[in-house]
Short mmCIF file of C-alpha atoms in Angstrom, two decimals:
data_model
loop_
_atom_site.label_atom_id
_atom_site.label_comp_id
_atom_site.label_asym_id
_atom_site.label_seq_id
_atom_site.Cartn_x
_atom_site.Cartn_y
_atom_site.Cartn_z
CA MET C 1 -12.55 20.91 16.58
CA LEU C 2 -13.54 17.28 17.17
CA THR C 3 -10.95 14.55 16.90
CA ASP C 4 -11.35 11.75 14.37
CA ILE C 5 -12.39 9.29 17.05
CA GLU C 6 -14.95 11.77 18.47
CA ILE C 7 -16.41 12.25 14.98
CA ALA C 8 -16.48 8.48 14.48
CA LYS C 9 -18.45 8.02 17.70
CA LYS C 10 -21.04 10.57 16.48
CA ILE C 11 -21.80 8.51 13.36
CA LYS C 12 -24.69 6.05 13.64
CA LEU C 13 -23.43 2.99 11.80
CA GLU C 14 -25.75 0.89 9.70
CA ASN C 15 -25.89 -2.84 10.32
CA ILE C 16 -23.46 -4.46 7.90
CA GLN C 17 -26.38 -6.33 6.36
CA LYS C 18 -27.67 -3.01 4.98
CA ILE C 19 -24.31 -2.37 3.36
CA VAL C 20 -24.48 -5.87 1.86
CA GLU C 21 -27.92 -5.07 0.43
CA LYS C 22 -26.47 -2.02 -1.34
CA LEU C 23 -24.06 -4.35 -3.14
CA ASN C 24 -26.81 -6.81 -4.09
CA ILE C 25 -24.85 -9.79 -2.74
CA ASP C 26 -26.46 -13.13 -1.93
CA GLU C 27 -26.35 -14.06 1.75
CA GLU C 28 -24.39 -17.26 1.05
CA TYR C 29 -21.30 -15.18 0.19
CA ILE C 30 -21.31 -13.13 3.44
CA HIS C 31 -19.53 -14.05 6.67
CA GLN C 32 -20.47 -11.53 9.37
CA TYR C 33 -18.00 -10.46 12.06
CA GLY C 34 -20.42 -8.82 14.47
CA LYS C 35 -22.83 -6.00 13.59
CA TYR C 36 -20.56 -3.76 11.52
CA LYS C 37 -17.98 -5.95 9.77
CA ALA C 38 -18.10 -8.84 7.34
CA LYS C 39 -16.05 -10.81 4.86
CA ILE C 40 -17.15 -11.48 1.29
CA ASP C 41 -16.34 -14.98 0.09
CA ASN C 42 -14.15 -14.81 -3.01
CA LYS C 43 -16.27 -17.62 -4.49
CA ILE C 44 -18.61 -14.81 -5.50
CA PHE C 45 -16.43 -14.32 -8.59
CA LYS C 46 -18.07 -17.37 -10.14
CA LYS C 47 -21.36 -15.50 -10.09
CA LEU C 48 -19.85 -12.17 -11.16
CA LYS C 49 -17.58 -13.44 -13.95
CA ASN C 50 -19.84 -12.17 -16.76
CA LYS C 51 -20.50 -8.80 -15.13
CA GLU C 52 -18.72 -5.83 -16.74
CA ASN C 53 -16.04 -4.10 -14.71
CA GLY C 54 -16.56 -0.59 -13.37
CA LYS C 55 -14.10 2.27 -13.74
CA LEU C 56 -10.81 2.04 -11.83
CA ILE C 57 -9.61 5.23 -10.08
CA LEU C 58 -6.17 5.36 -8.46
CA VAL C 59 -5.41 7.94 -5.77
CA THR C 60 -1.74 8.84 -5.19
CA SER C 61 0.12 11.88 -3.88
CA ILE C 62 3.24 14.00 -3.72
CA ASN C 63 6.05 12.92 -1.38
CA PRO C 64 4.72 12.76 2.20
CA THR C 65 5.76 15.31 4.82
CA PRO C 66 5.20 15.53 8.60
CA THR C 67 2.15 17.70 7.86
CA GLY C 68 0.27 14.81 6.21
CA GLU C 69 -1.26 14.86 2.73
CA GLY C 70 -4.58 13.11 3.44
CA LYS C 71 -4.50 10.64 0.57
CA THR C 72 -6.81 8.14 2.32
CA THR C 73 -9.14 10.92 3.44
CA MET C 74 -9.35 12.24 -0.14
CA SER C 75 -9.96 8.71 -1.47
CA ILE C 76 -12.86 8.26 0.93
CA GLY C 77 -14.19 11.75 0.22
CA LEU C 78 -14.14 11.05 -3.52
CA ALA C 79 -16.09 7.81 -3.08
CA LEU C 80 -18.61 9.59 -0.84
CA ALA C 81 -19.10 12.32 -3.43
CA LEU C 82 -19.46 9.83 -6.29
CA ASN C 83 -22.27 8.14 -4.40
CA LYS C 84 -23.79 11.52 -3.63
CA LEU C 85 -23.97 11.90 -7.43
CA ASN C 86 -25.64 8.43 -7.63
CA LYS C 87 -22.59 6.85 -9.28
CA ASN C 88 -22.40 3.61 -7.19
CA ALA C 89 -18.79 3.83 -6.02
CA ILE C 90 -16.95 1.33 -3.81
CA LEU C 91 -13.68 1.86 -1.97
CA ALA C 92 -10.83 -0.68 -2.04
CA LEU C 93 -8.22 0.22 0.58
CA ARG C 94 -5.36 -1.34 2.55
CA GLU C 95 -5.55 -2.58 6.13
CA PRO C 96 -3.61 -0.60 8.74
CA SER C 97 -0.49 -2.09 10.33
CA LEU C 98 -0.12 -2.05 14.10
CA GLY C 99 3.40 -0.63 13.68
CA PRO C 100 2.30 2.89 12.64
CA VAL C 101 -0.81 2.74 14.86
CA PHE C 102 1.40 2.54 17.95
CA GLY C 103 4.34 4.37 16.36
CA ILE C 104 4.20 7.87 14.94
CA LYS C 105 1.86 7.86 11.93
CA GLY C 106 -1.29 6.51 13.56
CA GLY C 107 -4.12 4.61 11.88
CA ALA C 108 -5.13 4.47 8.24
CA THR C 109 -8.87 4.97 8.14
CA GLY C 110 -9.06 8.53 6.83
CA GLY C 111 -10.03 11.52 8.94
CA GLY C 112 -12.70 14.03 9.87
CA TYR C 113 -15.98 13.33 8.08
CA SER C 114 -14.28 11.11 5.50
CA GLN C 115 -13.49 7.96 7.47
CA VAL C 116 -14.05 4.22 7.22
CA LEU C 117 -15.67 2.72 10.30
CA PRO C 118 -15.52 1.22 12.89
CA MET C 119 -12.09 2.87 12.94
CA GLU C 120 -10.88 1.30 16.21
CA ASP C 121 -11.62 -2.23 14.99
CA ILE C 122 -10.03 -1.60 11.59
CA ASN C 123 -6.89 -0.12 13.14
CA LEU C 124 -6.56 -2.82 15.82
CA HIS C 125 -6.42 -6.44 14.61
CA PHE C 126 -9.41 -5.98 12.27
CA ASN C 127 -10.67 -9.45 11.28
CA GLY C 128 -7.39 -11.18 12.05
CA ASP C 129 -5.86 -11.05 8.55
CA PHE C 130 -2.45 -9.75 9.62
CA HIS C 131 -2.25 -12.29 12.43
CA ALA C 132 -2.98 -15.06 9.93
CA ILE C 133 -0.26 -13.75 7.60
CA THR C 134 2.21 -13.51 10.51
CA SER C 135 1.33 -17.04 11.62
CA ALA C 136 1.75 -18.49 8.12
CA ASN C 137 5.10 -16.74 7.80
CA ASN C 138 6.40 -17.95 11.14
CA LEU C 139 5.08 -21.48 10.65
CA LEU C 140 7.32 -21.66 7.59
CA ALA C 141 10.27 -20.24 9.53
CA ALA C 142 9.76 -22.85 12.26
CA VAL C 143 9.51 -25.67 9.70
CA ILE C 144 12.76 -24.58 8.04
CA ASP C 145 14.71 -24.66 11.31
CA ASN C 146 13.06 -27.92 12.36
CA HIS C 147 13.92 -29.53 9.02
CA ILE C 148 17.59 -28.70 9.58
CA PHE C 149 17.43 -29.87 13.21
CA GLN C 150 15.85 -33.19 12.18
CA GLY C 151 18.62 -34.12 9.74
CA ASN C 152 18.42 -31.58 6.90
CA GLU C 153 17.42 -33.95 4.11
CA LEU C 154 17.26 -31.02 1.68
CA ASP C 155 20.83 -30.01 2.53
CA ILE C 156 19.84 -26.39 3.34
CA GLN C 157 23.08 -24.47 3.92
CA LYS C 158 21.89 -20.88 3.63
CA ILE C 159 18.49 -19.61 4.83
CA THR C 160 17.10 -16.50 3.11
CA PHE C 161 13.57 -16.53 4.58
CA ASN C 162 12.98 -14.40 7.70
CA ARG C 163 10.46 -14.29 10.51
CA CYS C 164 8.05 -11.36 10.86
CA LEU C 165 5.95 -9.43 13.38
CA ASP C 166 3.34 -6.71 12.82
CA MET C 167 4.94 -4.25 15.21
CA ASN C 168 7.77 -1.73 15.08
CA ASP C 169 10.57 -3.46 17.03
CA ARG C 170 14.14 -2.46 16.15
CA ALA C 171 15.52 -5.06 18.60
CA LEU C 172 14.39 -7.77 16.18
CA ARG C 173 16.25 -6.40 13.16
CA ASN C 174 19.18 -8.70 13.92
CA VAL C 175 18.90 -11.57 16.42
CA LYS C 176 20.64 -14.86 17.14
CA ILE C 177 18.52 -17.98 17.56
CA LYS C 178 19.42 -21.38 19.00
CA THR C 179 19.01 -24.16 16.42
CA GLY C 180 20.55 -27.10 18.29
CA LYS C 181 22.20 -28.07 21.53
CA ASN C 182 25.21 -25.83 20.90
CA THR C 183 24.39 -24.30 17.51
CA TYR C 184 23.09 -20.85 16.70
CA ARG C 185 22.40 -18.82 13.60
CA ASP C 186 21.72 -15.22 12.72
CA GLU C 187 18.09 -14.28 12.05
CA LYS C 188 16.19 -11.08 11.36
CA PHE C 189 12.55 -10.06 11.53
CA ASN C 190 10.66 -8.03 8.95
CA ILE C 191 7.52 -6.14 9.86
CA THR C 192 4.62 -8.25 8.57
CA VAL C 193 3.64 -5.73 5.90
CA ALA C 194 7.12 -6.08 4.33
CA SER C 195 7.03 -9.89 4.30
CA GLU C 196 6.85 -11.91 1.11
CA ILE C 197 3.76 -13.66 2.50
CA MET C 198 1.98 -10.29 2.56
CA ALA C 199 3.02 -9.63 -1.05
CA VAL C 200 1.88 -13.10 -2.13
CA PHE C 201 -1.41 -12.59 -0.26
CA CYS C 202 -2.10 -9.31 -2.06
CA LEU C 203 -1.09 -10.51 -5.54
CA SER C 204 -2.98 -13.82 -5.52
CA GLU C 205 -6.16 -14.22 -7.58
CA ASN C 206 -7.70 -17.00 -5.46
CA LEU C 207 -6.89 -19.68 -2.89
CA ILE C 208 -5.30 -22.05 -5.42
CA ASP C 209 -3.12 -19.27 -6.82
CA LEU C 210 -2.18 -18.36 -3.27
CA LYS C 211 -1.11 -21.91 -2.48
CA ASN C 212 0.94 -22.19 -5.68
CA ARG C 213 2.68 -18.87 -4.99
CA LEU C 214 3.43 -19.93 -1.41
CA GLY C 215 5.00 -23.12 -2.76
CA ASN C 216 7.27 -21.09 -5.07
CA ILE C 217 8.83 -19.01 -2.29
CA VAL C 218 12.58 -19.57 -2.04
CA VAL C 219 13.60 -20.35 1.55
CA GLY C 220 17.33 -20.79 0.97
CA TYR C 221 20.11 -22.60 -0.91
CA ASN C 222 21.76 -26.01 -0.65
CA SER C 223 25.49 -26.83 -0.80
CA LYS C 224 25.32 -26.78 -4.62
CA ASP C 225 23.93 -23.23 -4.49
CA GLU C 226 20.58 -24.51 -5.75
CA GLU C 227 17.31 -22.92 -4.62
CA VAL C 228 15.21 -24.67 -1.98
CA PHE C 229 11.48 -23.90 -2.20
CA VAL C 230 8.55 -24.04 0.21
CA LYS C 231 7.09 -26.82 -1.94
CA ASP C 232 10.23 -28.87 -1.22
CA LEU C 233 9.25 -28.70 2.45
CA ASN C 234 5.62 -29.42 1.50
CA VAL C 235 4.23 -26.85 3.90
CA GLN C 236 2.37 -24.61 1.43
CA GLY C 237 -0.91 -26.41 2.16
CA ALA C 238 -0.68 -25.74 5.89
CA MET C 239 0.20 -22.10 5.24
CA ALA C 240 -2.77 -21.74 2.90
CA ALA C 241 -5.00 -23.32 5.56
CA LEU C 242 -4.01 -20.52 7.95
CA LEU C 243 -4.93 -17.98 5.25
CA LYS C 244 -8.15 -19.52 3.91
CA ASP C 245 -10.42 -17.05 5.73
CA ALA C 246 -8.06 -14.10 5.55
CA ILE C 247 -8.05 -14.24 1.75
CA ASN C 248 -11.70 -13.10 1.69
CA PRO C 249 -11.93 -9.27 1.53
CA ASN C 250 -13.32 -7.35 4.53
CA LEU C 251 -16.44 -5.22 4.12
CA VAL C 252 -17.02 -2.10 6.24
CA GLN C 253 -18.64 1.31 5.69
CA THR C 254 -17.75 4.99 5.60
CA THR C 255 -19.09 7.88 7.63
CA GLU C 256 -21.82 8.15 4.96
CA HIS C 257 -22.34 4.38 4.65
CA THR C 258 -20.50 3.90 1.37
CA PRO C 259 -19.29 0.27 1.04
CA CYS C 260 -15.56 -0.21 1.53
CA LEU C 261 -13.42 -3.30 0.96
CA ILE C 262 -10.27 -3.25 3.10
CA HIS C 263 -7.84 -6.07 2.41
CA GLY C 264 -4.08 -6.53 2.63
CA GLY C 265 -1.65 -3.82 3.59
CA PRO C 266 1.91 -3.79 2.27
CA PHE C 267 3.87 -0.57 2.89
CA ALA C 268 4.83 1.26 -0.31
CA ASN C 269 8.33 2.22 0.88
CA ILE C 270 9.41 -1.37 1.69
CA ALA C 271 6.84 -3.39 -0.29
CA HIS C 272 4.49 -2.86 -3.25
CA GLY C 273 2.00 -0.68 -1.36
CA CYS C 274 -1.37 -1.78 -2.79
CA ASN C 275 -4.42 -3.55 -1.40
CA SER C 276 -5.20 -7.07 -2.65
CA ILE C 277 -5.97 -7.88 -6.26
CA ILE C 278 -8.98 -9.88 -5.05
CA ALA C 279 -10.51 -6.85 -3.29
CA THR C 280 -9.87 -4.51 -6.23
CA LYS C 281 -11.37 -6.91 -8.77
CA MET C 282 -14.33 -7.56 -6.48
CA ALA C 283 -15.00 -3.83 -6.14
CA LEU C 284 -14.79 -3.44 -9.93
CA LYS C 285 -17.47 -6.11 -10.33
CA LEU C 286 -19.76 -4.85 -7.55
CA GLY C 287 -19.65 -1.11 -8.35
CA ASP C 288 -19.58 1.26 -11.27
CA TYR C 289 -16.51 2.99 -9.84
CA CYS C 290 -13.71 1.53 -7.72
CA VAL C 291 -11.64 4.08 -5.80
CA THR C 292 -8.34 2.66 -4.60
CA GLU C 293 -5.03 4.09 -3.42
CA ALA C 294 -1.35 3.25 -3.50
CA GLY C 295 0.90 4.15 -0.59
CA PHE C 296 3.03 7.29 -0.33
CA GLY C 297 3.90 9.31 -3.46
CA SER C 298 3.77 8.49 -7.15
CA ASP C 299 7.47 7.58 -7.04
CA LEU C 300 6.68 4.54 -4.88
CA GLY C 301 3.04 3.45 -4.58
CA ALA C 302 1.74 4.61 -7.95
CA GLU C 303 4.73 3.27 -9.90
CA LYS C 304 4.34 -0.13 -8.21
CA PHE C 305 0.57 -0.07 -8.74
CA MET C 306 1.15 0.38 -12.46
CA ASP C 307 4.19 -1.82 -13.01
CA ILE C 308 3.49 -4.62 -10.52
CA LYS C 309 -0.20 -4.80 -9.62
CA CYS C 310 -1.67 -3.78 -12.98
CA ARG C 311 0.82 -5.99 -14.82
CA LYS C 312 0.03 -9.03 -12.64
CA ALA C 313 -3.74 -8.51 -12.52
CA GLU C 314 -4.19 -7.18 -16.08
CA LEU C 315 -5.79 -3.99 -14.80
CA LYS C 316 -5.97 -0.63 -16.56
CA PRO C 317 -6.79 2.48 -14.48
CA ASN C 318 -9.24 4.96 -16.01
CA CYS C 319 -8.12 7.97 -13.97
CA VAL C 320 -5.45 8.99 -11.45
CA VAL C 321 -6.03 11.52 -8.66
CA LEU C 322 -2.84 13.18 -7.40
CA VAL C 323 -3.29 14.61 -3.89
CA ALA C 324 -1.28 17.59 -2.67
CA THR C 325 -1.51 20.10 0.16
CA ILE C 326 -0.23 23.65 0.09
CA LYS C 327 1.42 23.32 3.49
CA ALA C 328 3.31 20.19 2.36
CA LEU C 329 4.61 22.00 -0.71
CA LYS C 330 5.60 24.99 1.43
CA TYR C 331 7.44 22.55 3.69
CA ASN C 332 9.30 21.30 0.60
CA GLY C 333 10.20 24.92 -0.10
CA GLY C 334 11.70 25.49 3.35
CA CYS C 335 8.82 27.40 4.95
CA LYS C 336 9.32 27.88 8.70
CA ASN C 337 5.73 28.76 9.64
CA LEU C 338 3.26 26.67 7.67
CA LYS C 339 0.27 28.51 9.17
CA GLN C 340 1.24 31.78 7.50
CA GLU C 341 1.06 32.67 3.82
CA ASP C 342 4.42 32.08 2.13
CA VAL C 343 4.06 32.23 -1.64
CA GLU C 344 7.80 32.27 -2.23
CA ALA C 345 8.37 29.06 -0.25
CA LEU C 346 5.45 27.51 -2.11
CA LYS C 347 6.98 28.45 -5.47
CA ARG C 348 10.22 26.76 -4.39
CA GLY C 349 8.45 23.64 -3.13
CA VAL C 350 5.92 23.23 -5.94
CA VAL C 351 8.61 21.59 -8.06
CA ASN C 352 7.84 18.41 -6.10
CA LEU C 353 4.27 18.51 -7.40
CA GLU C 354 5.56 19.11 -10.92
CA LYS C 355 7.66 15.94 -10.82
CA HIS C 356 4.74 13.86 -9.57
CA ILE C 357 2.51 15.24 -12.32
CA GLU C 358 5.16 14.20 -14.86
CA ASN C 359 5.36 10.75 -13.25
CA VAL C 360 1.62 10.15 -13.49
CA LYS C 361 1.40 11.48 -17.04
CA SER C 362 4.14 9.07 -18.11
CA PHE C 363 1.71 6.16 -17.67
CA GLY C 364 -0.74 7.61 -20.18
CA VAL C 365 -3.79 7.79 -17.87
CA PRO C 366 -6.06 10.86 -17.51
CA MET C 367 -5.28 12.65 -14.25
CA ILE C 368 -6.43 15.39 -11.91
CA VAL C 369 -4.65 17.23 -9.09
CA CYS C 370 -6.68 17.24 -5.88
CA ILE C 371 -5.72 20.06 -3.52
CA ASN C 372 -6.58 18.95 0.00
CA LYS C 373 -7.62 22.41 1.20
CA PHE C 374 -7.03 23.71 4.70
CA GLU C 375 -8.48 26.82 6.35
CA ALA C 376 -5.11 28.60 6.36
CA ASP C 377 -4.64 28.25 2.58
CA THR C 378 -4.86 31.63 0.83
CA LYS C 379 -6.05 32.52 -2.68
CA SER C 380 -2.54 33.62 -3.65
CA GLU C 381 -1.18 30.23 -2.64
CA ILE C 382 -3.95 28.33 -4.40
CA ASP C 383 -3.29 30.36 -7.55
CA VAL C 384 0.30 29.03 -7.60
CA ILE C 385 -1.03 25.45 -7.79
CA VAL C 386 -3.61 26.42 -10.39
CA GLU C 387 -0.90 27.89 -12.63
CA ILE C 388 1.13 24.68 -12.38
CA CYS C 389 -1.91 22.63 -13.40
CA LYS C 390 -2.50 24.93 -16.37
CA LYS C 391 1.17 24.62 -17.33
CA TYR C 392 0.86 20.82 -17.46
CA GLU C 393 -2.66 20.91 -18.93
CA VAL C 394 -4.19 18.84 -16.14
CA GLU C 395 -7.44 19.28 -14.27
CA TYR C 396 -7.49 20.38 -10.65
CA SER C 397 -10.02 20.47 -7.84
CA LEU C 398 -10.15 21.79 -4.27
CA SER C 399 -11.45 19.31 -1.70
CA THR C 400 -12.64 19.89 1.86
CA ALA C 401 -13.70 16.28 2.40
CA HIS C 402 -12.10 16.18 5.84
CA LEU C 403 -14.38 18.96 7.07
CA GLU C 404 -17.48 18.35 4.94
CA GLY C 405 -17.49 14.73 3.82
CA SER C 406 -19.11 14.15 0.43
CA ALA C 407 -20.12 17.81 0.04
CA GLY C 408 -16.46 18.77 0.08
CA SER C 409 -15.54 16.63 -2.93
CA VAL C 410 -18.46 17.03 -5.34
CA ASP C 411 -16.41 19.07 -7.80
CA LEU C 412 -13.65 16.44 -7.69
CA ALA C 413 -16.17 13.64 -8.27
CA GLN C 414 -17.76 15.41 -11.22
CA LYS C 415 -14.40 15.97 -12.89
CA VAL C 416 -13.26 12.41 -12.18
CA THR C 417 -16.36 10.94 -13.85
CA GLN C 418 -15.65 13.07 -16.93
CA LEU C 419 -12.01 11.95 -17.00
CA CYS C 420 -13.07 8.31 -16.68
CA GLU C 421 -14.92 8.63 -20.00
CA LYS C 422 -11.81 9.79 -21.82
CA PRO C 423 -9.69 7.29 -23.75
CA THR C 424 -6.54 6.10 -22.01
CA ASN C 425 -3.17 5.27 -23.43
CA PHE C 426 -2.07 3.23 -20.44
CA LYS C 427 1.44 1.85 -20.66
CA PHE C 428 3.97 0.36 -18.28
CA LEU C 429 7.14 2.25 -17.46
CA TYR C 430 9.35 -0.57 -18.72
CA ASP C 431 9.10 -3.77 -20.75
CA GLU C 432 9.46 -7.00 -18.80
CA SER C 433 12.07 -8.20 -21.31
CA LEU C 434 14.61 -5.63 -20.03
CA THR C 435 17.30 -6.84 -17.66
CA PRO C 436 16.81 -6.11 -13.93
CA LYS C 437 19.56 -3.47 -14.13
CA GLU C 438 17.85 -1.75 -17.05
CA LYS C 439 14.54 -1.74 -15.18
CA ILE C 440 16.11 -0.29 -12.04
CA GLU C 441 17.84 2.41 -14.07
CA THR C 442 14.60 3.25 -15.89
CA ILE C 443 12.77 3.77 -12.59
CA ALA C 444 15.63 5.77 -11.08
CA LYS C 445 16.04 8.10 -14.05
CA ASN C 446 12.43 8.51 -15.18
CA ILE C 447 10.52 8.44 -11.87
CA TYR C 448 13.06 9.77 -9.35
CA GLY C 449 15.03 12.03 -11.70
CA ALA C 450 18.37 10.41 -10.80
CA ASP C 451 21.45 10.56 -13.01
CA GLY C 452 22.11 6.88 -12.48
CA VAL C 453 22.41 3.93 -10.08
CA THR C 454 25.34 2.59 -8.07
CA TYR C 455 25.47 -0.84 -6.41
CA LEU C 456 27.19 -2.17 -3.33
CA PRO C 457 29.35 -5.19 -4.27
CA SER C 458 27.07 -7.60 -2.40
CA ALA C 459 24.01 -6.26 -4.25
CA GLU C 460 25.85 -6.50 -7.57
CA GLU C 461 26.70 -10.12 -6.81
CA LYS C 462 23.08 -11.00 -6.01
CA LEU C 463 21.87 -9.20 -9.13
CA ALA C 464 24.16 -11.33 -11.29
CA LYS C 465 22.58 -14.53 -9.92
CA ILE C 466 18.96 -13.63 -10.69
CA LYS C 467 17.32 -16.27 -12.86
CA ASN C 468 13.84 -14.77 -13.29
CA SER C 469 14.98 -11.56 -14.96
CA ASN C 470 11.51 -10.91 -16.40
CA TYR C 471 10.15 -10.04 -12.93
CA PRO C 472 9.13 -6.41 -12.25
CA ILE C 473 11.05 -4.28 -9.76
CA CYS C 474 9.85 -3.35 -6.26
CA VAL C 475 12.08 -0.55 -4.95
CA ALA C 476 12.41 -0.09 -1.19
CA LYS C 477 13.55 3.44 -0.31
CA THR C 478 12.62 6.43 1.81
CA PRO C 479 9.16 7.78 0.90
CA VAL C 480 9.83 11.38 1.91
CA SER C 481 12.26 12.17 -0.90
CA LEU C 482 12.56 11.45 -4.60
CA THR C 483 16.10 10.35 -3.74
CA ASP C 484 17.21 7.62 -1.32
CA ASN C 485 18.14 10.30 1.24
CA LYS C 486 15.29 11.42 3.49
CA ASP C 487 16.84 14.85 4.05
CA ILE C 488 16.69 15.94 0.40
CA LEU C 489 13.32 17.52 -0.39
CA GLY C 490 11.75 19.24 -3.40
CA ARG C 491 12.90 18.08 -6.83
CA PRO C 492 16.61 17.36 -6.55
CA THR C 493 18.95 16.89 -9.51
CA GLY C 494 22.48 15.57 -9.95
CA PHE C 495 22.09 12.58 -7.63
CA THR C 496 22.45 8.81 -7.90
CA ILE C 497 20.49 6.02 -6.24
CA THR C 498 22.53 3.53 -4.21
CA VAL C 499 21.33 -0.09 -4.22
CA THR C 500 22.37 -1.79 -0.97
CA ASP C 501 20.67 -5.17 -1.32
CA ILE C 502 18.67 -7.34 -3.74
CA ARG C 503 16.02 -9.91 -2.81
CA VAL C 504 14.03 -12.07 -5.20
CA ASN C 505 10.46 -12.68 -4.03
CA ASN C 506 9.80 -15.73 -6.18
CA GLY C 507 6.30 -16.31 -4.80
CA ALA C 508 5.26 -12.71 -5.33
CA GLU C 509 7.15 -12.72 -8.64
CA PHE C 510 9.04 -9.47 -8.23
CA ILE C 511 12.56 -8.33 -7.35
CA VAL C 512 12.99 -6.23 -4.20
CA VAL C 513 15.67 -3.55 -4.58
CA LEU C 514 16.71 -1.91 -1.30
CA CYS C 515 18.16 1.59 -1.62
CA GLY C 516 19.92 3.88 0.84
CA ASP C 517 19.41 3.09 4.52
CA VAL C 518 15.84 1.78 4.23
CA MET C 519 14.95 -0.94 6.77
CA THR C 520 12.27 -3.63 6.59
CA MET C 521 11.71 -3.52 10.37
CA PRO C 522 10.94 0.04 11.54
CA GLY C 523 11.57 1.25 15.08
CA LEU C 524 9.36 3.14 17.50
CA PRO C 525 9.84 6.92 17.91
CA LYS C 526 11.00 8.56 21.12
CA GLU C 527 7.40 9.44 21.94
CA SER C 528 5.28 6.52 20.80
CA LEU C 529 1.54 6.81 20.19
CA ALA C 530 1.27 3.72 22.40
CA THR C 531 1.58 6.06 25.40
CA LYS C 532 -1.52 7.98 24.31
CA ILE C 533 -3.89 5.10 23.51
CA ASP C 534 -6.09 3.79 26.32
CA VAL C 535 -9.35 1.96 26.97
CA ASP C 536 -12.04 2.97 29.48
CA ASP C 537 -14.12 0.79 31.80
CA GLU C 538 -16.74 0.21 29.08
CA GLY C 539 -14.18 -0.91 26.51
CA ASN C 540 -14.11 2.31 24.49
CA ILE C 541 -10.76 3.03 22.80
CA LEU C 542 -9.32 6.46 23.62
CA GLY C 543 -6.52 8.53 22.12
CA MET C 544 -6.25 6.79 18.74
CA ILE C 545 -5.41 8.90 15.69
#
């Protein structure tokens, strides 16, 4: 079987100008980055403002396992199949982070015959967006320390803003930096995708909104315990200048030349896990269907998509696709050999799927379960999933998009178009008027299935000081479990969620709630993918997954 990169090299890419022509975009709004990549100027919204939006389709999944669920692959396969049915679909996805690319997970461009291309360029640096975000973040960090060094006119006594880097580097979780001749302070780095600048970038509607949000970021507190903002340092303009090109969505193509906007990339376990509002709204204007995804399972990405992104952007999804694999559900059920039929393990593990179905249904949007089918899956095992779908009265479809591209997801595409015509009763999980504690408890009980929430004293103290209590909640926890303990699989009961820290992202306008032992700077594994990636004499990338 060919690897993803070998399949990618077999595909004859179209010049990006041909992809632009499919979208019927005037040349003045296109900035080409070579033959196969471009950016679309967000000024195009002025021309598109009276155009009706297409249908919005969200792709989410069960809790991830080491076997992989293929959410991105299924998203791409769905868009391919919609276009095969002449439905004019556009993808809106997140940009990959270098951390996973060189870590353990690998890239984020799909797989098999359902990929976005050129995959090496997208996975490595892309059009420089993440570097721009990192630079804007660290410019601010440098200005803060310099302001204190130069006399500290703003009387900053406590700094809450951290530096960032788009790489897994556990050594930077806690560092000590020199701030004067004989003065030092503690500092920590976040991975770029977990930074507030990334969140602000993805939740901004335009450049002016971006600059205003940057100005509202809290950098620390003075001796009177009053907030000090970026706008007090007057550096939001310089930060926006670094981001002025990055804010324009990137245009690439799939293995079957479907247009794809890839823009922004917050992780869903330590951030809000959705691509930019600008890219999603642009795709809705340029196509009849916009297929987008939210990171990890419905307990993280989908909940944040609904309660943060849709709330901020005034979006309403028309359909949700919930991706599951039989081997992942068998893994949840304790199966020791995932290549062999194990109906009993599947029946034990399928409770995880049931909870995610309940989560999606709670938002009032029509849904379908997409079974990412593998060759080893048996009819008896598939029948178990079918019975669960019948029990919950939801549609289901088998997809072989990884192996067959668009042909493998035609049934899924047909059912999705039918669901998109059904009325929705979309609703948020919680009202913004609830207190932060009430919101956190609502998420924990209704989405995770917890009995309640406990707080470390330091988190409780920070929670009591929150002024903007109307902000939505962005939970940071392990993605592999419905709990905050990565070792508890399936659908656990009788547990509580432990809140270890609280951070208010005033620019992004949400409250970050850290649970369990989650970290905002991941580390590299014992065997890093960096040891497998290489480049040959002609500049071809080798070994990337």
